[in-house]
XYZ file of C-alpha atoms in Angstrom:
172
model
C -81.235 78.853 41.811
C -81.727 82.247 40.605
C -80.782 85.744 41.840
C -81.430 88.996 40.413
C -79.606 91.981 41.821
C -80.017 95.593 41.228
C -77.709 98.305 42.795
C -77.804 102.183 42.802
C -74.845 103.828 44.282
C -76.417 107.417 44.186
C -79.293 106.366 46.583
C -77.411 104.113 47.849
C -79.761 100.994 47.613
C -79.655 97.573 46.547
C -82.202 94.871 45.725
C -82.036 91.000 45.854
C -84.771 89.025 44.203
C -84.330 85.467 45.403
C -85.818 82.602 43.321
C -87.511 79.536 44.613
C -85.053 77.627 46.834
C -82.713 80.358 47.332
C -82.714 83.109 50.072
C -80.597 84.214 53.004
C -80.864 84.988 56.665
C -82.516 88.415 55.975
C -85.270 86.667 54.233
C -86.028 84.578 57.412
C -86.751 87.818 59.314
C -90.138 87.906 57.621
C -92.675 85.701 59.331
C -94.042 84.592 55.874
C -90.534 83.311 54.814
C -90.175 81.399 58.133
C -93.539 79.814 57.339
C -92.430 78.803 53.954
C -88.567 78.192 53.858
C -87.275 78.577 50.522
C -90.133 80.479 49.090
C -89.076 83.593 46.631
C -88.057 86.559 48.756
C -86.985 90.182 47.805
C -84.785 92.148 49.984
C -84.537 95.959 49.336
C -81.896 98.002 51.437
C -82.217 101.665 51.670
C -79.939 102.676 54.615
C -80.170 106.431 53.945
C -83.625 106.041 54.895
C -82.860 104.036 57.968
C -84.739 100.982 57.039
C -83.991 97.701 55.580
C -87.094 96.132 53.957
C -87.989 92.682 53.465
C -90.615 91.794 50.952
C -91.138 88.014 50.450
C -92.839 87.428 47.083
C -96.578 87.467 47.913
C -99.359 89.907 47.379
C -100.186 90.337 50.858
C -98.950 93.192 53.037
C -98.535 90.955 55.928
C -95.755 89.340 54.098
C -93.758 92.397 53.943
C -91.827 94.044 56.910
C -89.226 96.687 57.818
C -86.096 96.397 59.925
C -84.035 99.407 60.960
C -81.578 98.096 63.443
C -79.483 95.974 61.291
C -75.987 97.130 60.374
C -76.259 96.301 56.721
C -76.343 98.306 53.562
C -75.850 97.814 49.893
C -72.576 96.095 48.877
C -69.974 98.672 48.104
C -68.764 98.619 44.371
C -65.343 98.585 45.389
C -65.700 95.770 48.169
C -63.199 93.480 46.749
C -60.500 96.217 46.471
C -61.251 97.604 49.737
C -61.066 94.215 51.404
C -57.754 93.403 49.857
C -59.157 90.177 48.150
C -56.781 87.848 46.503
C -57.129 86.148 43.119
C -57.712 82.337 43.476
C -57.431 81.566 39.831
C -59.710 80.436 37.046
C -62.385 77.917 37.291
C -65.548 76.563 35.672
C -68.995 77.132 37.073
C -72.001 75.505 35.033
C -70.071 75.619 32.028
C -68.885 79.200 32.534
C -65.320 80.189 32.814
C -64.651 82.339 35.885
C -62.293 84.177 37.946
C -62.466 83.580 41.625
C -61.724 86.296 44.393
C -61.248 85.434 47.964
C -61.477 87.859 50.896
C -62.156 87.398 54.698
C -64.465 89.544 56.809
C -66.721 88.028 59.326
C -66.821 85.014 57.172
C -64.783 83.858 53.897
C -66.208 85.679 50.978
C -65.936 84.048 47.467
C -66.815 85.910 44.312
C -66.827 84.555 40.821
C -67.165 86.724 37.617
C -66.869 85.932 33.903
C -63.478 86.054 32.431
C -64.453 88.489 29.639
C -64.226 92.088 29.832
C -67.798 92.591 31.292
C -66.620 90.683 34.419
C -70.276 89.739 34.840
C -71.141 88.267 38.404
C -71.763 84.441 38.425
C -71.724 83.405 42.001
C -71.033 84.518 45.443
C -70.593 82.274 48.338
C -69.428 82.246 51.959
C -69.490 79.752 54.646
C -71.539 81.065 57.755
C -71.109 79.048 61.029
C -70.164 75.936 58.982
C -73.177 76.535 56.495
C -72.884 77.250 52.895
C -74.448 80.400 51.694
C -74.441 80.602 48.030
C -75.980 82.970 45.472
C -75.822 82.077 41.591
C -76.708 85.028 39.635
C -78.932 84.881 36.419
C -76.334 85.891 33.775
C -79.137 86.451 31.112
C -80.659 89.208 33.315
C -77.255 91.172 33.763
C -77.521 94.681 32.465
C -74.736 97.094 33.092
C -75.808 100.820 33.440
C -78.482 102.684 35.218
C -81.339 100.924 36.947
C -84.903 102.334 37.146
C -84.989 103.643 40.649
C -88.614 102.484 41.022
C -87.411 99.079 41.844
C -86.020 100.400 45.148
C -89.410 101.794 46.042
C -90.759 100.542 49.415
C -94.338 99.561 49.221
C -96.606 102.017 51.046
C -98.587 99.328 52.862
C -95.469 97.815 54.408
C -95.669 99.396 57.817
C -94.930 96.527 60.157
C -91.733 95.677 61.536
C -89.845 92.303 61.204
C -89.508 89.927 64.170
C -86.673 90.954 66.256
C -86.310 94.387 64.562
C -86.671 97.683 66.589
C -89.012 100.378 65.378
C -87.194 103.365 63.785
C -88.191 106.905 63.746
C -86.861 107.190 60.130
C -89.385 107.941 57.405
C -89.538 105.712 54.417
């Protein structure tokens, strides 16, 4: 499984590029993802614009939809500290030494980062309604520092709303 993640606290915005076989419940809001479970999916969150955009990886504009009524947004950079996460010790994931942190919100949230000074993300997992949701990050793609903001651009032809999402008057 491969997950590429980009974050910009100034917008704020984040983007998840889920590889083949990996995704989450947000990807399933798009009809194209429901038709092809496990297909690559990109999720762009731009809450200041009042929209959550789902763009399953495909060239067609029918496979892109917006959602404005979800109470989601980019993960806060200080989410572990704010949630008073507990240190669970050192482990090994796919041959990589990691430190595990655990916090409870709506579900149990486990975060694993490399033990070196960079603390690169290795895995995030939680149990949602007795189902495991797990993201393994692509360490080779990790780059600290500014991100080209164009990765958070919403495709201009993405005008339809996702199934179950209300229209918003927000301009994207």
